[in-house]
């Protein structure tokens, strides 16, 4: 479905981003895997190449403007275009607001929100020239409702939501769409770092979702690929929940 399309996925060395990069490549896409984690990022690309897929790794600290500019420039030079940008990378810090340092706040905002501004800035320049493109941002149910105990993270995701809607409105005239996905708890390394590996705790968290299970990276990647495809050509400015019904309660 994505033959000859160039796709950038940030934070693609792990979790949701990794699965998304794999799924795009399996469907014929030319994928730029961007991450600060060189070891796991190059492993993802090596595996894709050994399966005959087209992929490159670009080491990127997404909080640094020059790195983001470089990522989009290398992708354009290598693949000749940028069709899809998936702003996926993010971190979670659960320090309560009354104890949070300015450094922690800045790290969250820079990684979860500034990175999406920076990658969008340089991707948009190519997409505007082509009068075509799709941007998909990783939001969260925390961008829709206040997930308890992670106020600063929720605040960044609220920003992601409004960035997405604003991109959709401002760039529709260039035939560029922007949407975001809002997962509840997904079984990834980020979740392991936050709630641990204890099966009983995971089961308890799974019960928060009406469907009774945690989400998988595949669940989220499926939604991202749909939003990147022509099947969603009339959808822009949307926030697609991938939450097992969590926000329907
Ligand atoms: N896992 C969940 O339950 C969940 C729920 C809702 C939303 N999300 C969102 O989905 C996205 C992906 O989450 P995940 O669970 O796959 O996380 P993950 O921790 O498994 O992967 C995140 C990746 O981002 C990379 N990264 C972090 N900071 C970076 C930086 N400055 N520069 C470059 N790369 C950087 C990491 O190296 C890692 O490879 C995030 O935006 C997260 O907020 C996750």
XYZ file of C-alpha atoms and ligand atoms in Angstrom:
293
model
C 0.000 0.000 0.000
C 2.940 2.385 0.610
C 5.139 1.568 -2.402
C 7.405 4.496 -3.360
C 6.270 6.501 -0.354
C 8.858 7.931 2.013
C 7.963 7.728 5.674
C 9.759 9.176 8.694
C 9.040 7.546 12.056
C 10.570 9.140 15.160
C 11.298 7.063 18.238
C 11.323 3.997 15.982
C 13.922 2.025 17.956
C 11.301 0.786 20.429
C 7.649 0.110 21.144
C 4.968 1.750 19.002
C 7.437 3.512 16.694
C 9.359 0.317 15.980
C 6.183 -1.597 15.095
C 4.989 1.304 12.940
C 8.282 1.421 11.005
C 8.150 -2.351 10.468
C 4.540 -2.269 9.252
C 5.159 0.616 6.822
C 8.240 -1.145 5.420
C 6.361 -4.459 5.074
C 3.762 -2.598 3.017
C 6.400 -1.312 0.609
C 7.272 2.025 2.219
C 10.765 3.557 2.285
C 11.273 4.187 5.986
C 13.581 6.523 7.898
C 13.999 5.193 11.440
C 14.909 8.126 13.698
C 15.969 7.675 17.298
C 18.548 8.740 19.855
C 19.092 5.027 20.588
C 21.630 4.013 17.945
C 21.961 0.356 18.958
C 18.266 -0.549 18.811
C 17.609 1.781 15.862
C 20.294 0.183 13.701
C 18.999 -3.269 14.743
C 15.507 -2.370 13.450
C 16.953 -1.216 10.117
C 19.271 -4.252 9.804
C 16.292 -6.583 10.306
C 14.184 -4.688 7.749
C 17.013 -4.766 5.192
C 17.595 -8.485 5.713
C 13.894 -8.946 4.895
C 14.463 -7.012 1.641
C 12.864 -3.782 2.870
C 14.008 -0.205 2.213
C 15.051 1.593 5.403
C 17.694 3.914 6.841
C 18.638 4.785 10.404
C 19.223 8.448 11.254
C 20.586 9.072 14.729
C 18.557 12.008 16.007
C 18.127 13.833 19.273
C 14.660 15.181 18.588
C 15.040 17.952 21.152
C 17.786 19.535 19.000
C 16.712 21.614 16.004
C 19.831 20.849 13.903
C 19.232 17.099 14.369
C 15.604 17.383 13.217
C 16.607 19.464 10.196
C 19.276 16.861 9.374
C 16.753 14.002 9.705
C 14.356 15.511 7.187
C 17.217 16.535 4.850
C 18.761 13.043 4.821
C 15.354 11.459 4.232
C 14.670 13.800 1.296
C 18.107 13.192 -0.207
C 17.876 9.407 0.200
C 14.285 8.800 -0.861
C 13.658 11.931 -2.934
C 10.537 12.929 -1.012
C 8.690 12.934 2.307
C 5.153 11.593 2.180
C 4.460 10.757 5.813
C 5.871 12.036 9.102
C 5.002 10.063 12.234
C 5.924 12.151 15.275
C 6.002 9.262 17.717
C 8.893 9.703 20.164
C 7.931 10.601 23.694
C 8.851 10.067 27.322
C 6.889 9.835 30.543
C 7.952 11.433 33.823
C 5.549 10.884 36.699
C 6.961 13.256 39.295
C 4.053 15.125 40.948
C 3.837 18.797 39.993
C 4.694 20.036 43.512
C 7.967 18.084 43.391
C 8.845 18.427 39.709
C 12.042 20.251 38.774
C 12.193 22.709 35.906
C 14.680 20.343 34.235
C 12.136 17.499 34.278
C 9.388 19.787 32.962
C 11.648 21.057 30.175
C 12.748 17.523 29.251
C 9.104 16.432 28.922
C 8.026 19.454 26.906
C 11.105 19.330 24.671
C 10.800 15.600 23.940
C 7.027 15.302 23.659
C 6.063 18.618 22.067
C 9.019 20.663 20.788
C 10.248 17.620 18.821
C 6.922 17.499 16.962
C 7.125 21.213 16.139
C 10.694 20.822 14.867
C 10.142 17.733 12.700
C 6.876 19.174 11.355
C 8.638 22.458 10.515
C 11.169 20.767 8.209
C 8.788 18.102 6.844
C 6.203 20.758 5.954
C 8.704 22.599 3.750
C 9.070 19.489 1.557
C 5.374 18.602 1.706
C 4.353 22.152 0.692
C 6.621 21.932 -2.369
C 4.960 18.625 -3.280
C 1.457 19.866 -2.271
C 0.975 16.528 -0.577
C 1.715 14.954 2.771
C 0.451 13.443 5.989
C 1.529 14.110 9.570
C 0.509 11.772 12.387
C 1.276 12.693 15.977
C 1.327 10.397 18.976
C -0.983 11.955 21.505
C -2.511 9.905 24.359
C -5.750 9.551 26.261
C -3.820 11.899 28.573
C -4.370 14.591 25.942
C -8.143 14.128 26.274
C -8.690 13.414 29.962
C -6.470 13.762 33.031
C -4.738 10.419 33.489
C -3.948 10.418 37.244
C -0.396 11.042 38.459
C 1.200 12.330 35.229
C 0.042 15.945 35.044
C 3.030 17.324 33.147
C 2.889 14.467 30.618
C -0.844 15.116 30.141
C -0.067 18.805 29.563
C 2.390 17.947 26.775
C -0.179 15.694 25.131
C -2.813 18.444 25.339
C -0.308 20.546 23.403
C 0.158 17.762 20.861
C -3.608 17.703 20.345
C -3.841 21.427 19.551
C -0.680 21.381 17.428
C -2.294 18.616 15.370
C -5.593 20.428 14.879
C -3.789 23.673 14.011
C -1.555 21.954 11.446
C -4.670 20.420 9.900
C -6.351 23.804 9.569
C -3.319 25.809 8.421
C -1.935 23.349 5.854
C -5.116 21.873 4.350
C -4.682 24.299 1.431
C -1.423 22.524 0.584
C -3.181 19.134 0.565
C -1.401 18.211 3.797
C -3.360 16.310 6.443
C -2.569 16.110 10.170
C -4.139 13.731 12.672
C -3.224 12.248 16.006
C -3.793 8.939 17.745
C -4.665 8.702 21.430
C -3.717 5.357 22.960
C -4.483 4.229 26.527
C -1.927 1.883 28.109
C 0.026 0.012 25.457
C 2.348 -2.875 26.302
C 5.718 -1.296 25.424
C 9.070 -0.659 27.148
C 7.697 2.747 28.248
C 4.887 1.000 30.115
C 7.307 -1.534 31.609
C 9.416 1.366 32.884
C 6.329 2.986 34.383
C 4.403 0.056 35.927
C 7.017 -2.727 35.917
C 6.817 -6.286 34.588
C 4.493 -7.675 37.286
C 1.718 -9.610 35.505
C -0.776 -8.881 38.318
C -0.234 -5.116 37.981
C -0.586 -5.328 34.206
C -3.837 -7.269 34.609
C -5.143 -4.625 36.985
C -4.262 -1.881 34.466
C -5.840 -3.888 31.647
C -9.150 -3.852 33.524
C -9.253 -0.050 33.195
C -10.051 -0.628 29.523
C -13.596 -1.921 28.866
C -12.153 -4.496 26.428
C -10.188 -5.932 29.364
C -6.699 -5.994 27.875
C -3.751 -3.688 27.341
C -3.181 -2.377 23.836
C -0.363 -3.713 21.679
C 2.048 -1.741 19.470
C 0.276 -3.423 16.522
C -3.071 -1.920 17.613
C -1.597 1.569 17.424
C 0.425 0.956 14.248
C -2.767 -0.219 12.498
C -4.434 3.112 13.293
C -1.365 5.080 12.154
C -1.183 3.239 8.829
C -4.879 3.886 8.246
C -4.400 7.623 8.892
C -1.402 7.634 6.532
C -3.295 5.878 3.760
C -5.545 7.279 1.051
C -8.453 5.482 2.769
C -8.468 8.393 5.251
C -8.162 11.185 2.669
C -11.145 13.143 4.109
C -9.903 12.838 7.700
C -7.812 15.702 9.063
C -7.594 17.371 12.466
C -8.912 14.208 14.098
C -7.904 12.520 17.333
C -8.405 8.781 16.944
C -8.653 6.969 20.278
C -6.935 3.578 20.352
C -7.875 2.872 23.925
C -10.023 -0.239 24.264
C -12.921 2.035 25.205
C -11.114 3.802 28.087
C -12.415 7.275 27.211
C -15.898 5.995 26.342
C -16.583 5.240 30.002
N 3.039 3.060 25.923
C 1.904 3.667 26.222
O 1.147 3.177 27.079
C 1.502 4.928 25.534
C 0.201 5.409 25.727
C -0.190 6.595 25.106
C 0.701 7.289 24.301
N 1.965 6.793 24.124
C 2.882 7.580 23.292
O 3.378 6.767 22.254
C 4.698 7.196 21.900
C 5.632 6.000 21.884
O 5.620 5.389 23.159
P 6.251 3.950 23.451
O 5.440 3.357 24.541
O 6.429 3.205 22.185
O 7.672 4.385 24.063
P 9.096 3.658 24.084
O 9.762 4.168 25.318
O 8.965 2.192 23.916
O 9.819 4.261 22.789
C 10.091 5.638 22.683
C 11.288 5.827 21.769
O 11.537 7.241 21.698
C 12.938 7.440 21.732
N 13.278 8.787 22.213
C 13.027 9.319 23.428
N 13.546 10.551 23.502
C 14.137 10.804 22.304
C 14.858 11.915 21.773
N 15.091 13.032 22.488
N 15.312 11.830 20.510
C 15.113 10.709 19.775
N 14.449 9.636 20.227
C 13.980 9.688 21.487
C 13.450 6.362 22.681
O 14.845 6.120 22.494
C 12.574 5.172 22.290
O 13.180 4.406 21.269
C 5.073 8.290 22.902
O 4.823 9.567 22.338
C 4.121 8.038 24.059
O 3.873 9.201 24.821
C 2.386 5.633 24.716
